[in-house]
Amino acid sequence: METARKIRERKGYLEMENKEILFLTPVFKEMVWGGNRMGEEFHYALSSDHIGECWGISAHPHGDCEVREGAFKGKKLSELWKEEPGLFGHYEAEGFPLLIKIIDAKQDLSIQVHPNDAYAKEKEKGSLGKTECWYVLDCEEGSSLVIGHNAGSREQMKEMIEKGQWQEFLRQLPIHKGDFIQIDPGTVHAIKGGLLILETQQSSDITYRLYDYGRMVDGKPRQLHLEKSMDVITVPAKDVSSSVKGTLGLPADTRNALEANQYYTVWKIKVEKGCAFAQDYPFMNMSVVEGEGTVNGQKIKKGDHFVLPCGFGEVELQGEMCLIASAAGKVG
Ligand code: ZN
């Protein structure tokens, strides 16, 4: 919890104006299941045809984005977080708390599950757990995701996993472009081949792999984490219908909140005629996922990721584009 002193300090910073937009250079990750859509559709210069992830906004040690231009050009996001806490409204967290990724799944990702904060703290050297959510940027007709499972008890879950009854155990769900899916810790999940996704998540890289379809990487199977997976899987699984939202019918030129929990609030903003709103949070992340336009007069296009700092004030978006935005914590 934030102390009263911190909140006062933050309010002080909120009153300071800061119009510097922190444009970030993404970090790319080669993955066995990755493809080349990020090069083709987002015009990133890629070094491989198996790029699975683009870390667009991240200060995680496994992929720390650098500021692309402006007063802080060349600084890592993790450095700014430490050296310029005012930019982030003195937000109380050890490091930049969120990580925004684009995922290009040419093939199925492994079946996995993430721990919550308490479990990760105890078993993963104090790391954070991982709560994440997905916005489906694109998918093939008839695509599906794995979300949840069909076991009714922990005993049944263990039996199904130990016997490898994946067909019966895993719950598959049809998915469409524009769907939004919230994945709580303990939820068995897998992104399937053919999906392009924007992920907003806690800044954590702790994943327990439950099943990898028997795939070999460099002649060896990737490591599985069965014990830890079985420790953290929620049984029975949460009702699927409550965790998937279609967003294509949402109104344009306004912020549509897709999710708000203790870790993040996520919005979809589809700009057609233009819109304006106040950035009065400690900071706000934005990723342009379609089209192009301007933010307060500065040109932005599909594939740009940036942070609006504390005290940014009025945000003006013009053009024809779609953005996914987020703030840390549950905000109004
Ligand atoms: Zn995950």
mmCIF file of N, CA, C and O in Angstrom, residues 31 33-39 46 48-52 104-107:
data_model
loop_
_atom_site.group_PDB
_atom_site.id
_atom_site.type_symbol
_atom_site.label_atom_id
_atom_site.label_comp_id
_atom_site.label_asym_id
_atom_site.label_seq_id
_atom_site.Cartn_x
_atom_site.Cartn_y
_atom_site.Cartn_z
ATOM 1 N N MET A 31 11.695 -17.148 -30.984
ATOM 2 C CA MET A 31 11.023 -18.263 -30.302
ATOM 3 C C MET A 31 10.812 -19.395 -31.302
ATOM 4 O O MET A 31 10.561 -19.130 -32.490
ATOM 5 N N TRP A 33 8.284 -21.070 -31.802
ATOM 6 C CA TRP A 33 6.950 -20.991 -32.383
ATOM 7 C C TRP A 33 6.698 -19.677 -33.129
ATOM 8 O O TRP A 33 5.601 -19.443 -33.625
ATOM 9 N N GLY A 34 7.707 -18.794 -33.185
ATOM 10 C CA GLY A 34 7.500 -17.445 -33.732
ATOM 11 C C GLY A 34 7.474 -17.405 -35.255
ATOM 12 O O GLY A 34 7.828 -18.376 -35.930
ATOM 13 N N GLY A 35 7.054 -16.269 -35.800
ATOM 14 C CA GLY A 35 6.942 -16.113 -37.244
ATOM 15 C C GLY A 35 7.573 -14.826 -37.731
ATOM 16 O O GLY A 35 8.519 -14.311 -37.129
ATOM 17 N N ASN A 36 7.040 -14.281 -38.841
ATOM 18 C CA ASN A 36 7.621 -13.055 -39.406
ATOM 19 C C ASN A 36 6.592 -11.948 -39.622
ATOM 20 O O ASN A 36 6.847 -10.980 -40.325
ATOM 21 N N ARG A 37 5.432 -12.067 -38.976
ATOM 22 C CA ARG A 37 4.392 -11.053 -39.206
ATOM 23 C C ARG A 37 4.780 -9.694 -38.649
ATOM 24 O O ARG A 37 4.297 -8.669 -39.118
ATOM 25 N N MET A 38 5.614 -9.680 -37.630
ATOM 26 C CA MET A 38 5.969 -8.382 -37.064
ATOM 27 C C MET A 38 6.827 -7.579 -38.018
ATOM 28 O O MET A 38 6.779 -6.354 -38.013
ATOM 29 N N GLY A 39 7.598 -8.280 -38.825
ATOM 30 C CA GLY A 39 8.358 -7.585 -39.859
ATOM 31 C C GLY A 39 7.432 -7.132 -40.976
ATOM 32 O O GLY A 39 7.487 -5.997 -41.428
ATOM 33 N N LEU A 46 13.660 -7.056 -38.625
ATOM 34 C CA LEU A 46 13.886 -8.261 -37.827
ATOM 35 C C LEU A 46 15.070 -9.056 -38.364
ATOM 36 O O LEU A 46 15.346 -9.053 -39.553
ATOM 37 N N SER A 48 15.335 -12.383 -37.926
ATOM 38 C CA SER A 48 15.015 -13.812 -37.982
ATOM 39 C C SER A 48 13.579 -13.989 -38.470
ATOM 40 O O SER A 48 12.758 -13.070 -38.368
ATOM 41 N N ASP A 49 13.271 -15.162 -38.975
ATOM 42 C CA ASP A 49 11.904 -15.483 -39.389
ATOM 43 C C ASP A 49 11.135 -16.183 -38.278
ATOM 44 O O ASP A 49 10.043 -16.704 -38.502
ATOM 45 N N HIS A 50 11.709 -16.210 -37.103
ATOM 46 C CA HIS A 50 11.041 -16.861 -35.962
ATOM 47 C C HIS A 50 10.959 -15.908 -34.782
ATOM 48 O O HIS A 50 11.316 -16.259 -33.663
ATOM 49 N N ILE A 51 10.513 -14.682 -35.068
ATOM 50 C CA ILE A 51 10.373 -13.730 -33.966
ATOM 51 C C ILE A 51 8.996 -13.954 -33.336
ATOM 52 O O ILE A 51 7.965 -13.751 -33.967
ATOM 53 N N GLY A 52 8.995 -14.373 -32.088
ATOM 54 C CA GLY A 52 7.748 -14.673 -31.400
ATOM 55 C C GLY A 52 7.209 -13.485 -30.627
ATOM 56 O O GLY A 52 6.003 -13.289 -30.525
ATOM 57 N N ASP A 104 3.516 -13.036 -31.897
ATOM 58 C CA ASP A 104 3.185 -13.631 -33.202
ATOM 59 C C ASP A 104 3.374 -15.139 -33.080
ATOM 60 O O ASP A 104 4.494 -15.632 -33.077
ATOM 61 N N ALA A 105 2.258 -15.841 -32.956
ATOM 62 C CA ALA A 105 2.315 -17.298 -32.814
ATOM 63 C C ALA A 105 2.101 -17.942 -34.173
ATOM 64 O O ALA A 105 0.974 -18.050 -34.640
ATOM 65 N N LYS A 106 3.186 -18.329 -34.808
ATOM 66 C CA LYS A 106 3.042 -19.059 -36.074
ATOM 67 C C LYS A 106 2.639 -20.502 -35.760
ATOM 68 O O LYS A 106 1.875 -21.120 -36.480
ATOM 69 N N GLN A 107 3.175 -20.999 -34.656
ATOM 70 C CA GLN A 107 2.781 -22.334 -34.176
ATOM 71 C C GLN A 107 2.245 -22.208 -32.753
ATOM 72 O O GLN A 107 2.377 -21.165 -32.124
#
